[in-house]
Amino acid sequence: MSGPHVIRGSVVLPEAELGWRFSRSSGPGGQHVNTSDSQVELRFDLAATQALPEVWKERALERLAGRLVDGVLTVRASDHRSQWRNRETAAVRLAGLLAEATAPPPKARRKSRIPRGINERRLREKKQRGDTKRGRSGRGWD
């Protein structure tokens, strides 16, 4: 593979905790497609891992609850014809999923207040625009 699978910072997924399974990809192909196991299924036991800090692990278990089956996260890749490239794709997807799921929650948005001067200027300009348009009418020319 292409080196360790870094989640974020110094946190790395150990190769020993990754489970690989290979099968034949579906879809069009040639004579080669019926003989090679190019589809990759990568399994990672999120509930039992010791590789992630406890806070990250809880966050990931909560955010990925819909994707987990008995605490195991599964990623499939069959984009490429080569098993090797599919392995790399699956590993990158898994690392990306875990990085996103373990990210700290965003800071709460503080409601901004429009300064009084800006609001007054907007109302003054609206008034001027209305006066200009009112002046265009043919009323009062009799």
Tab-separated table of C-alpha atoms in Angstrom:
chain	number	residue	atom	x	y	z
A	1	MET	CA	0.000	0.000	0.000
A	2	SER	CA	0.977	3.644	-0.158
A	3	GLY	CA	2.181	4.055	3.421
A	4	PRO	CA	0.264	4.524	6.667
A	5	HIS	CA	-3.322	5.746	6.588
A	6	VAL	CA	-3.228	9.067	8.431
A	7	ILE	CA	-6.508	10.309	9.869
A	8	ARG	CA	-5.449	13.669	11.256
A	9	GLY	CA	-2.262	14.870	12.910
A	10	SER	CA	-0.316	11.925	14.291
A	11	VAL	CA	-3.252	9.508	14.447
A	12	VAL	CA	-2.724	6.597	12.051
A	13	LEU	CA	-4.850	3.544	11.246
A	14	PRO	CA	-2.827	0.391	11.937
A	15	GLU	CA	-2.782	-2.075	9.053
A	16	ALA	CA	-3.501	-4.915	11.517
A	17	GLU	CA	-6.968	-3.477	12.301
A	18	LEU	CA	-8.033	-3.286	8.641
A	19	GLY	CA	-9.886	-6.234	7.114
A	20	TRP	CA	-9.711	-6.639	3.333
A	21	ARG	CA	-12.062	-8.688	1.165
A	22	PHE	CA	-11.926	-9.010	-2.593
A	23	SER	CA	-14.583	-10.020	-5.088
A	24	ARG	CA	-15.397	-9.677	-8.751
A	25	SER	CA	-16.665	-6.273	-9.781
A	26	SER	CA	-19.994	-5.984	-11.511
A	27	GLY	CA	-20.595	-4.053	-14.689
A	28	PRO	CA	-19.119	-4.087	-18.157
A	29	GLY	CA	-15.685	-5.396	-18.919
A	30	GLY	CA	-13.956	-7.807	-21.171
A	31	GLN	CA	-12.596	-11.285	-20.783
A	32	HIS	CA	-10.515	-10.037	-17.847
A	33	VAL	CA	-13.514	-9.062	-15.682
A	34	ASN	CA	-14.675	-12.655	-15.166
A	35	THR	CA	-11.361	-13.834	-13.781
A	36	SER	CA	-10.065	-11.097	-11.468
A	37	ASP	CA	-11.205	-10.082	-8.002
A	38	SER	CA	-10.841	-6.334	-8.410
A	39	GLN	CA	-13.641	-5.064	-6.132
A	40	VAL	CA	-12.344	-4.229	-2.666
A	41	GLU	CA	-14.251	-4.196	0.610
A	42	LEU	CA	-12.379	-2.619	3.512
A	43	ARG	CA	-13.665	-3.242	7.038
A	44	PHE	CA	-12.613	-1.349	10.162
A	45	ASP	CA	-13.906	-2.220	13.634
A	46	LEU	CA	-14.526	1.256	14.991
A	47	ALA	CA	-16.061	0.068	18.266
A	48	ALA	CA	-13.059	-2.074	19.234
A	49	THR	CA	-10.173	0.017	17.934
A	50	GLN	CA	-7.439	1.369	20.187
A	51	ALA	CA	-5.923	3.525	17.427
A	52	LEU	CA	-8.243	6.493	17.960
A	53	PRO	CA	-8.384	8.698	21.063
A	54	GLU	CA	-11.476	7.962	23.158
A	55	VAL	CA	-13.106	11.351	22.401
A	56	TRP	CA	-12.651	10.855	18.642
A	57	LYS	CA	-13.976	7.316	18.871
A	58	GLU	CA	-17.180	8.401	20.645
A	59	ARG	CA	-17.678	11.221	18.135
A	60	ALA	CA	-17.180	8.862	15.177
A	61	LEU	CA	-19.499	6.200	16.609
A	62	GLU	CA	-22.209	8.824	17.043
A	63	ARG	CA	-21.810	10.443	13.616
A	64	LEU	CA	-21.389	7.218	11.630
A	65	ALA	CA	-24.124	5.279	13.465
A	66	GLY	CA	-26.137	4.876	10.256
A	67	ARG	CA	-23.197	3.303	8.403
A	68	LEU	CA	-22.046	0.918	11.126
A	69	VAL	CA	-23.007	-2.726	11.413
A	70	ASP	CA	-22.135	-4.057	14.882
A	71	GLY	CA	-19.568	-1.276	15.264
A	72	VAL	CA	-17.806	-2.121	11.991
A	73	LEU	CA	-17.394	0.467	9.237
A	74	THR	CA	-17.306	-0.931	5.687
A	75	VAL	CA	-16.069	0.859	2.570
A	76	ARG	CA	-16.333	-0.576	-0.961
A	77	ALA	CA	-14.372	0.440	-4.036
A	78	SER	CA	-14.748	-0.900	-7.559
A	79	ASP	CA	-13.995	2.254	-9.550
A	80	HIS	CA	-10.827	0.966	-11.191
A	81	ARG	CA	-9.976	-2.207	-13.074
A	82	SER	CA	-6.929	-2.747	-10.889
A	83	GLN	CA	-7.319	-4.270	-7.444
A	84	TRP	CA	-4.320	-2.261	-6.244
A	85	ARG	CA	-5.907	1.074	-7.211
A	86	ASN	CA	-9.213	0.005	-5.657
A	87	ARG	CA	-7.357	-0.806	-2.415
A	88	GLU	CA	-5.852	2.668	-2.387
A	89	THR	CA	-9.225	4.259	-3.160
A	90	ALA	CA	-10.940	2.344	-0.334
A	91	ALA	CA	-8.204	3.285	2.151
A	92	VAL	CA	-8.424	6.971	1.196
A	93	ARG	CA	-12.229	6.896	1.517
A	94	LEU	CA	-12.024	5.275	4.941
A	95	ALA	CA	-9.442	7.791	6.160
A	96	GLY	CA	-11.578	10.650	4.805
A	97	LEU	CA	-14.727	9.319	6.476
A	98	LEU	CA	-12.964	8.961	9.809
A	99	ALA	CA	-11.321	12.384	9.536
A	100	GLU	CA	-14.698	14.000	8.876
A	101	ALA	CA	-16.458	12.017	11.614
A	102	THR	CA	-13.821	12.760	14.264
A	103	ALA	CA	-13.546	16.482	13.495
A	104	PRO	CA	-14.510	18.747	16.375
A	105	PRO	CA	-17.930	20.353	16.117
A	106	PRO	CA	-17.911	23.801	14.496
A	107	LYS	CA	-18.046	26.868	16.697
A	108	ALA	CA	-21.539	28.134	17.387
A	109	ARG	CA	-22.494	30.977	15.088
A	110	ARG	CA	-22.940	34.288	16.812
A	111	LYS	CA	-25.833	36.277	15.468
A	112	SER	CA	-24.519	39.496	13.945
A	113	ARG	CA	-26.180	42.842	14.489
A	114	ILE	CA	-26.587	45.385	11.715
A	115	PRO	CA	-25.152	48.732	12.840
A	116	ARG	CA	-27.766	51.474	13.296
A	117	GLY	CA	-26.029	53.821	10.846
A	118	ILE	CA	-26.188	51.284	8.016
A	119	ASN	CA	-29.886	50.663	8.619
A	120	GLU	CA	-30.642	54.404	8.709
A	121	ARG	CA	-28.706	54.971	5.476
A	122	ARG	CA	-30.618	52.143	3.780
A	123	LEU	CA	-33.956	53.633	4.820
A	124	ARG	CA	-32.877	57.133	3.721
A	125	GLU	CA	-31.827	55.825	0.280
A	126	LYS	CA	-35.139	53.957	-0.063
A	127	LYS	CA	-36.991	57.158	0.721
A	128	GLN	CA	-34.987	59.094	-1.905
A	129	ARG	CA	-35.598	56.396	-4.501
A	130	GLY	CA	-39.315	56.457	-3.774
A	131	ASP	CA	-39.380	60.267	-4.084
A	132	THR	CA	-37.576	60.018	-7.445
A	133	LYS	CA	-40.090	57.501	-8.760
A	134	ARG	CA	-43.033	59.513	-7.411
A	135	GLY	CA	-41.684	62.540	-9.258
A	136	ARG	CA	-41.848	60.669	-12.567
A	137	SER	CA	-45.618	60.301	-12.451
A	138	GLY	CA	-47.698	62.696	-14.511
A	139	ARG	CA	-49.832	63.720	-11.546
A	140	GLY	CA	-50.095	67.424	-10.769
A	141	TRP	CA	-49.492	68.577	-14.386
A	142	ASP	CA	-53.092	69.573	-15.032
